[in-house]
Tab-separated table of N, CA and C in Angstrom:
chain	number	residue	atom	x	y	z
A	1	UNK	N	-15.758	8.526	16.681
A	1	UNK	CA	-15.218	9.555	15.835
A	1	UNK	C	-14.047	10.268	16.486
A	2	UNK	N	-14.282	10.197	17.654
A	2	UNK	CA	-13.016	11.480	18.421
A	2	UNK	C	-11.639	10.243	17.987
A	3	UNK	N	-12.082	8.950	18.260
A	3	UNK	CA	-10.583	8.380	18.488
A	3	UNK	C	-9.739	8.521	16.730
A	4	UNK	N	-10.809	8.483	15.975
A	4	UNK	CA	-10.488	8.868	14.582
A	4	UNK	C	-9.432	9.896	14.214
A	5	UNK	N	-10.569	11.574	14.933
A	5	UNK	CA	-9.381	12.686	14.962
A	5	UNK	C	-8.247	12.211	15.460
A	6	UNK	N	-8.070	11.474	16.752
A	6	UNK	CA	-6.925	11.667	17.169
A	6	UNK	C	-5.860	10.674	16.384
A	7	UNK	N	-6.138	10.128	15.580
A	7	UNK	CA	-5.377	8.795	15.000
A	7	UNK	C	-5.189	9.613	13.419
A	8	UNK	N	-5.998	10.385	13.359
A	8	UNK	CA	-5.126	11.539	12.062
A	8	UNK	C	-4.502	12.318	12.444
A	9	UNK	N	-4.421	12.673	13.712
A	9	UNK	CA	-3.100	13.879	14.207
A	9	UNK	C	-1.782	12.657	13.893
A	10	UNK	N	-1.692	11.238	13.943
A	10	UNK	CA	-0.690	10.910	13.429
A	10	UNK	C	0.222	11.026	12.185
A	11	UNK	N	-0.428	11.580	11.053
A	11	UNK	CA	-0.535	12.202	9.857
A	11	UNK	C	-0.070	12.844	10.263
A	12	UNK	N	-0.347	14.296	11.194
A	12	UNK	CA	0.152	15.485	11.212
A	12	UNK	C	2.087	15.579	11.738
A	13	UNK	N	2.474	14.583	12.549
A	13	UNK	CA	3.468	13.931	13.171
A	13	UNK	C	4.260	13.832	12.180
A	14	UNK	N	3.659	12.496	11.176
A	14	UNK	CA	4.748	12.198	10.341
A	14	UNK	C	4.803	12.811	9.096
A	15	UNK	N	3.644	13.419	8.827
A	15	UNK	CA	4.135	15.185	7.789
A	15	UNK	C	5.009	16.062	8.335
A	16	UNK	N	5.498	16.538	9.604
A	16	UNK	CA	5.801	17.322	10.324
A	16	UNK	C	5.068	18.840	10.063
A	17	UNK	N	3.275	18.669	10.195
A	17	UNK	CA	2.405	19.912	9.708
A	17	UNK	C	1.143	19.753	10.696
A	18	UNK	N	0.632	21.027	10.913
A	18	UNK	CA	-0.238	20.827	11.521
A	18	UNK	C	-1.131	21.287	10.985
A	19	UNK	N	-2.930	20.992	11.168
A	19	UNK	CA	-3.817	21.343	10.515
A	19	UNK	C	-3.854	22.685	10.037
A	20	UNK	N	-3.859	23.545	11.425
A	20	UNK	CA	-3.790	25.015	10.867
A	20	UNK	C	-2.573	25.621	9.576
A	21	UNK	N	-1.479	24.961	9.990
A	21	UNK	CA	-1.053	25.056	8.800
A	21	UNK	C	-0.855	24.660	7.467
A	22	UNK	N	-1.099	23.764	6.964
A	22	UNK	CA	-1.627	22.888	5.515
A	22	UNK	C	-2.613	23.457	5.135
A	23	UNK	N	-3.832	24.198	5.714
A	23	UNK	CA	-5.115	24.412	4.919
A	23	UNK	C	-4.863	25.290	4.170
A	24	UNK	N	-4.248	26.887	4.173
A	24	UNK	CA	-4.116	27.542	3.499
A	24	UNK	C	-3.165	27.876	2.613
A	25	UNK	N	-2.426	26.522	2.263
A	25	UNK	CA	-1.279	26.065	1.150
A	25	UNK	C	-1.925	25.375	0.756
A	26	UNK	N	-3.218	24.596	1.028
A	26	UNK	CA	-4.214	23.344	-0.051
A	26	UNK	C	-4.795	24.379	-0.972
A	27	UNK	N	-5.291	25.504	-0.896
A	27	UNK	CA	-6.387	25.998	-1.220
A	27	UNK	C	-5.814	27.385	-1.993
A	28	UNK	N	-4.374	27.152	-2.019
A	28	UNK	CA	-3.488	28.370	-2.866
A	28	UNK	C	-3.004	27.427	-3.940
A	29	UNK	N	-2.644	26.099	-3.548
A	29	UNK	CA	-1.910	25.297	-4.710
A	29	UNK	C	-3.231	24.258	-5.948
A	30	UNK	N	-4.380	24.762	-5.151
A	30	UNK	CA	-5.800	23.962	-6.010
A	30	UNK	C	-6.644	25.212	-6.161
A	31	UNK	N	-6.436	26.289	-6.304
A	31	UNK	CA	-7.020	26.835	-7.020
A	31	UNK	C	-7.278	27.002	-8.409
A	32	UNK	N	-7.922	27.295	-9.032
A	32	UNK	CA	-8.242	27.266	-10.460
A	32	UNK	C	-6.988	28.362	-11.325
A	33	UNK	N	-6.785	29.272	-10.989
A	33	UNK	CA	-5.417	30.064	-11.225
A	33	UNK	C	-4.158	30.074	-11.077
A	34	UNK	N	-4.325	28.967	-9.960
A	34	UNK	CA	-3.138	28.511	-9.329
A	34	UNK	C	-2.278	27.237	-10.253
A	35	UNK	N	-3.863	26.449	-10.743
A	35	UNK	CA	-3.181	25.061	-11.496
A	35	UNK	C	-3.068	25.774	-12.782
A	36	UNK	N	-4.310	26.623	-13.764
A	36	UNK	CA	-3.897	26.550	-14.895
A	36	UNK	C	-3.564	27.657	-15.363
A	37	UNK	N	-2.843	28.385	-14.339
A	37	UNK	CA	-2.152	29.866	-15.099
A	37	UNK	C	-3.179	30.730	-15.414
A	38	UNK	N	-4.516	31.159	-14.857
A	38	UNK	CA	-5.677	31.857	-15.499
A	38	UNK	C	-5.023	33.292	-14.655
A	39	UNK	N	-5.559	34.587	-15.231
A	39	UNK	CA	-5.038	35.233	-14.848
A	39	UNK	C	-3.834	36.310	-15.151
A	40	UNK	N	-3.189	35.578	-15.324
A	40	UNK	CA	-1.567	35.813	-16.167
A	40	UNK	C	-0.725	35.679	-15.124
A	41	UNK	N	-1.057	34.649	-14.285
A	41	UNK	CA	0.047	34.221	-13.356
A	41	UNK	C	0.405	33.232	-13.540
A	42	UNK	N	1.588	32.509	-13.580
A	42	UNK	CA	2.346	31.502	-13.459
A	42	UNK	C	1.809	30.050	-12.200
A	43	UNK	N	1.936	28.655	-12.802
A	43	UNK	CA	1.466	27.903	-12.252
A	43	UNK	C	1.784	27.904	-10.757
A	44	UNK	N	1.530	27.967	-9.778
A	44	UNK	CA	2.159	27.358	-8.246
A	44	UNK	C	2.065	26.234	-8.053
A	45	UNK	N	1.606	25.684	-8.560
A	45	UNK	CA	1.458	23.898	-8.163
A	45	UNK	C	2.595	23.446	-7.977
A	46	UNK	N	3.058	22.500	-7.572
A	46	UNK	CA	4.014	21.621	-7.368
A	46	UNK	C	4.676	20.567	-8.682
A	47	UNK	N	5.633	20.992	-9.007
A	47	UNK	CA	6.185	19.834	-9.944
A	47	UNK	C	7.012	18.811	-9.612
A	48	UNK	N	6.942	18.542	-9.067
A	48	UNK	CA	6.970	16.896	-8.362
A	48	UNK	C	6.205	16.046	-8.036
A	49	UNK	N	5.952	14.807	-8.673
A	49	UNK	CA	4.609	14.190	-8.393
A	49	UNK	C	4.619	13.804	-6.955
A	50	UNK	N	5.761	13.483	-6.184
A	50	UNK	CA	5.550	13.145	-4.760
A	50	UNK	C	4.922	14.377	-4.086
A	51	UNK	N	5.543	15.396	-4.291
A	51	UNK	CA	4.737	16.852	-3.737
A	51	UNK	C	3.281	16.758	-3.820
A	52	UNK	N	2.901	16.534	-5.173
A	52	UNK	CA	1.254	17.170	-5.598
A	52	UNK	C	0.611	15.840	-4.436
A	53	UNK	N	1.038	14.677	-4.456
A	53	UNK	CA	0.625	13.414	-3.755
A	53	UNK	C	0.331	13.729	-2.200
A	54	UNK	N	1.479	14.224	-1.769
A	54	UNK	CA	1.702	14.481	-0.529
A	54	UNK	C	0.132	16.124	-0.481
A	55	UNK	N	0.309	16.655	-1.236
A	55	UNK	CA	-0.949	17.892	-1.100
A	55	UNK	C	-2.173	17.184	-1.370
A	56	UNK	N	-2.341	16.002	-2.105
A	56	UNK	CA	-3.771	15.598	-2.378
A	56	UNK	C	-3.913	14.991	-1.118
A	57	UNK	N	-3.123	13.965	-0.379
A	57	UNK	CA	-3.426	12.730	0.630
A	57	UNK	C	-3.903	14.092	1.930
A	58	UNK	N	-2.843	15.244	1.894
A	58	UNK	CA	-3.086	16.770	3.238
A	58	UNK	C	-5.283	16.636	2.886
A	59	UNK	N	-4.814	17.297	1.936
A	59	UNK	CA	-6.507	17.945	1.226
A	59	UNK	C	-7.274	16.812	1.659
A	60	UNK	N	-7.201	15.648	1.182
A	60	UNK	CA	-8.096	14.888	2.079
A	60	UNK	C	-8.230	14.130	3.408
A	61	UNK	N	-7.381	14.534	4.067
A	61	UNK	CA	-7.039	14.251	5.475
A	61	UNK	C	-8.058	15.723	6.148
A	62	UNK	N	-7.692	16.894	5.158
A	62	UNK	CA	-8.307	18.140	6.512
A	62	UNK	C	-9.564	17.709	5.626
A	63	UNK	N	-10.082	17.775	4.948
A	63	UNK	CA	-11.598	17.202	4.520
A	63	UNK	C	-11.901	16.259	5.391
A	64	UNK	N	-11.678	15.129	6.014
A	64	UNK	CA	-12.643	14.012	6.502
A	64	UNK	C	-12.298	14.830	7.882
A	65	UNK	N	-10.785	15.369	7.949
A	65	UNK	CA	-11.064	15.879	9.595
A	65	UNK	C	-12.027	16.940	10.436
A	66	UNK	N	-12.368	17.505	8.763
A	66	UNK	CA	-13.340	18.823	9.177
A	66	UNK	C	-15.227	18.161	8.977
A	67	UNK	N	-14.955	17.161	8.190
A	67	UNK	CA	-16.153	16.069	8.610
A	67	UNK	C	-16.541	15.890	9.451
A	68	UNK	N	-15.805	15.327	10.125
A	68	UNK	CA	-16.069	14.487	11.909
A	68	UNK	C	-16.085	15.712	12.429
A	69	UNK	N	-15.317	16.855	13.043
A	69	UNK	CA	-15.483	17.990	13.786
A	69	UNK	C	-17.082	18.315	13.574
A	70	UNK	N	-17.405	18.624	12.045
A	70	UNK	CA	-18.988	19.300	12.180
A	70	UNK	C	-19.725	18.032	12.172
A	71	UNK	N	-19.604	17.239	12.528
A	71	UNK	CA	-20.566	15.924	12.887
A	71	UNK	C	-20.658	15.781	14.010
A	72	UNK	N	-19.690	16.240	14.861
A	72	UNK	CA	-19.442	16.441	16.481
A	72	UNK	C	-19.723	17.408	16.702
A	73	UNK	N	-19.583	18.845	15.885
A	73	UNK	CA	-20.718	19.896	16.387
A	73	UNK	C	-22.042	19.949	16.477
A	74	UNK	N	-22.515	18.877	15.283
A	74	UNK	CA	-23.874	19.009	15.381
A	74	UNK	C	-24.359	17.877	16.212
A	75	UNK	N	-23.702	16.988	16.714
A	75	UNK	CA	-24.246	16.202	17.857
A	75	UNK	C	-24.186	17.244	19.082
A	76	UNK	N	-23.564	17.796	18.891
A	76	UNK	CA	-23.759	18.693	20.205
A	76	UNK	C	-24.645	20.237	20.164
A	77	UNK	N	-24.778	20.269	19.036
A	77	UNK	CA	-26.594	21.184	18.874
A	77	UNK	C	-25.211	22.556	18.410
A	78	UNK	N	-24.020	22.679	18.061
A	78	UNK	CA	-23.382	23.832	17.699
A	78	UNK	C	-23.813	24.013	16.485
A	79	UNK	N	-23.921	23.123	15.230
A	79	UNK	CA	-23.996	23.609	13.785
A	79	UNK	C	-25.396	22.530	13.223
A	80	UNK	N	-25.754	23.350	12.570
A	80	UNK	CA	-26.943	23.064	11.714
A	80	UNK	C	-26.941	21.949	10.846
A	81	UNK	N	-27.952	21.019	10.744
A	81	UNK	CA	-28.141	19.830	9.867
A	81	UNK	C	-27.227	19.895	8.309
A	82	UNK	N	-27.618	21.338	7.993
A	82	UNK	CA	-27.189	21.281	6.635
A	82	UNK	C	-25.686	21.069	6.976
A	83	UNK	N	-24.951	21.776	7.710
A	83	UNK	CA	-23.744	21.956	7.844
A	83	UNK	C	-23.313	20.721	7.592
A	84	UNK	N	-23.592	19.963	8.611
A	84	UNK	CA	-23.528	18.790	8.737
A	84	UNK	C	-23.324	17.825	7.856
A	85	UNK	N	-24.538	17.626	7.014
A	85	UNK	CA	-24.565	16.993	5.603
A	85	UNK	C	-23.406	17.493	4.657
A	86	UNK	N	-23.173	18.424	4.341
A	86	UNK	CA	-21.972	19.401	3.416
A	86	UNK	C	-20.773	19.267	4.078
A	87	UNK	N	-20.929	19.134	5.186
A	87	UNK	CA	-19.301	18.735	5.647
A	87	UNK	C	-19.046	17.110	5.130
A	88	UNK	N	-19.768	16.158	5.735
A	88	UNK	CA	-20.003	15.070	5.453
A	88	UNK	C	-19.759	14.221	4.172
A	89	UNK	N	-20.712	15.408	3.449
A	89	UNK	CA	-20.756	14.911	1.603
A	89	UNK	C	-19.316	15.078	0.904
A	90	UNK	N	-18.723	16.259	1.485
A	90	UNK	CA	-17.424	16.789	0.953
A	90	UNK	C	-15.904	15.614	1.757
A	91	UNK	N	-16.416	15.017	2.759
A	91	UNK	CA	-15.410	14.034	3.182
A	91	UNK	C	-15.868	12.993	2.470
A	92	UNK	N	-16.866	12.824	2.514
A	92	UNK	CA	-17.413	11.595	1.669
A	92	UNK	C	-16.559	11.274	-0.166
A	93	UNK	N	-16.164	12.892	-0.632
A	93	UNK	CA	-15.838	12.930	-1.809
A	93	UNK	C	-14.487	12.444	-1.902
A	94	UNK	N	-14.000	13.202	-0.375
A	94	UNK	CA	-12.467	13.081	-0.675
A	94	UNK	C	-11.898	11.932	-0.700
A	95	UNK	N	-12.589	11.165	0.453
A	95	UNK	CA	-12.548	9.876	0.873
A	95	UNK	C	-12.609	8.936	-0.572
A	96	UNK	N	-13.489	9.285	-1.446
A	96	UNK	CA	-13.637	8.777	-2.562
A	96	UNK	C	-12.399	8.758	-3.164
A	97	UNK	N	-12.412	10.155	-4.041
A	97	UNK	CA	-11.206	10.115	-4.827
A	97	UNK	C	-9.687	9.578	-4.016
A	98	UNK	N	-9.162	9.576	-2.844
A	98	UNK	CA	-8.215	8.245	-2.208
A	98	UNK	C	-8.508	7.576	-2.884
A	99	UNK	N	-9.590	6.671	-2.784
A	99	UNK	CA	-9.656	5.280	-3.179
A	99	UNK	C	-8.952	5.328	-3.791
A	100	UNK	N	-9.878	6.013	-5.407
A	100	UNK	CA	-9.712	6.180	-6.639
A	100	UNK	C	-8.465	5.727	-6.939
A	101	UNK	N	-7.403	6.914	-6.553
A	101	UNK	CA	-6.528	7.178	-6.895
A	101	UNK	C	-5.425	5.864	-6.598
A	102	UNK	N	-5.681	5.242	-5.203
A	102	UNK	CA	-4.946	4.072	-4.614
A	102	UNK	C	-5.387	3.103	-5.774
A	103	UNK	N	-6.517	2.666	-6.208
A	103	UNK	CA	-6.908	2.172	-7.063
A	103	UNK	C	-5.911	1.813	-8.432
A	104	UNK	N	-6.004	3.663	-8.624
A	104	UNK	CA	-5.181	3.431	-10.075
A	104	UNK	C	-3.500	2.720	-9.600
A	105	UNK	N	-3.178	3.346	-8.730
A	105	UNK	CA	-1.697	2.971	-8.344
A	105	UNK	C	-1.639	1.469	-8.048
A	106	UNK	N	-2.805	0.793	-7.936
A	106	UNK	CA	-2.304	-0.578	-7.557
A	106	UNK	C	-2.341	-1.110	-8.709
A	107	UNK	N	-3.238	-0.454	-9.653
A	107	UNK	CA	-3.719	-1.445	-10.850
A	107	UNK	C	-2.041	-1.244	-11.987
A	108	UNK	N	-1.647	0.140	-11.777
A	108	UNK	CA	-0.461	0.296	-12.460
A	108	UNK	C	0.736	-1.000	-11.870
A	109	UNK	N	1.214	-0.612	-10.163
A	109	UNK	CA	1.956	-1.794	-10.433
A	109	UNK	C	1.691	-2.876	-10.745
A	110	UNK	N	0.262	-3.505	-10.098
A	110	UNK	CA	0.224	-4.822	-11.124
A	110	UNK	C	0.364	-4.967	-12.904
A	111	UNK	N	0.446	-3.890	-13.250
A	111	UNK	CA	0.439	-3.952	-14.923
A	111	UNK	C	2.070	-3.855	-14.897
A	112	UNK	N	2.423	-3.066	-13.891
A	112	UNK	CA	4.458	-2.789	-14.076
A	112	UNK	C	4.736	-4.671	-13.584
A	113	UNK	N	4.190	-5.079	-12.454
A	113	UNK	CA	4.930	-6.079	-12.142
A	113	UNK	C	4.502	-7.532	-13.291
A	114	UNK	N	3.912	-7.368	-14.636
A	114	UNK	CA	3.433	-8.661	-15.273
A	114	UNK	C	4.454	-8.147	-16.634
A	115	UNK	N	5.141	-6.917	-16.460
A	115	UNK	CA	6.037	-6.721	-17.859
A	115	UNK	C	7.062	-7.684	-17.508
A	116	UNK	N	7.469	-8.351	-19.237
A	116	UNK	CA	8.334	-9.133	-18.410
A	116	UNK	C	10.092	-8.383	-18.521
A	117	UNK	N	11.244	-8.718	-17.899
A	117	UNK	CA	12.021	-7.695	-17.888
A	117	UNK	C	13.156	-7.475	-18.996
């Protein structure tokens, strides 16, 4: 797991961001007020799909990274089972929706690359 963290600080390199800073721009631009104007504030999200991309791939990079950290705390008797599991389950999700999402993008270009021109 450690060589893991350290092979996602490469992420952080070629984002030019570091953990501490991305988390609390994930969690201002995915808020529930933030995406759909609740409130009577104006959207913050990003209108650029490379932007929102680049904030989903962040969001699940500090998710699996904060995974492994409390999986390594609790091998080392710092944080509690549950922690553990909930950190885990929540990388587990993010990790998911990647797929997902790589998923849809491959299945699109193969549908872009069979149009004929």
């Amino acid at each position: 797991m450690i060589e893991a963290l350290t092979s996602l600080a490469a992420f952080d390199k070629v984002a030019g961001t570091s953990f501490a800073e991305t988390a609390p721009a994930q969690k201002a631009a995915f808020s529930p007020s933030a995406v759909s104007g609740i409130a009577g504030t104006a959207p913050t999200a990003p209108t650029d799909f490379g932007d929102v991309m680049a904030q989903v791939a962040a969001s699940a990079r500090d998710a699996i990274r904060g995974g492994e950290a409390t999986a390594i705390s609790g091998i080392q008797g710092k944080a509690t089972a549950q922690q553990v599991v909930e950190a885990v389950m929540s990388a587990e999700q993010s990790l998911q929706t990647v797929v997902a999402i790589r998923d849809k993008v491959v299945a699109a270009y193969l549908e872009l690359s069979r149009m004929p021109i």
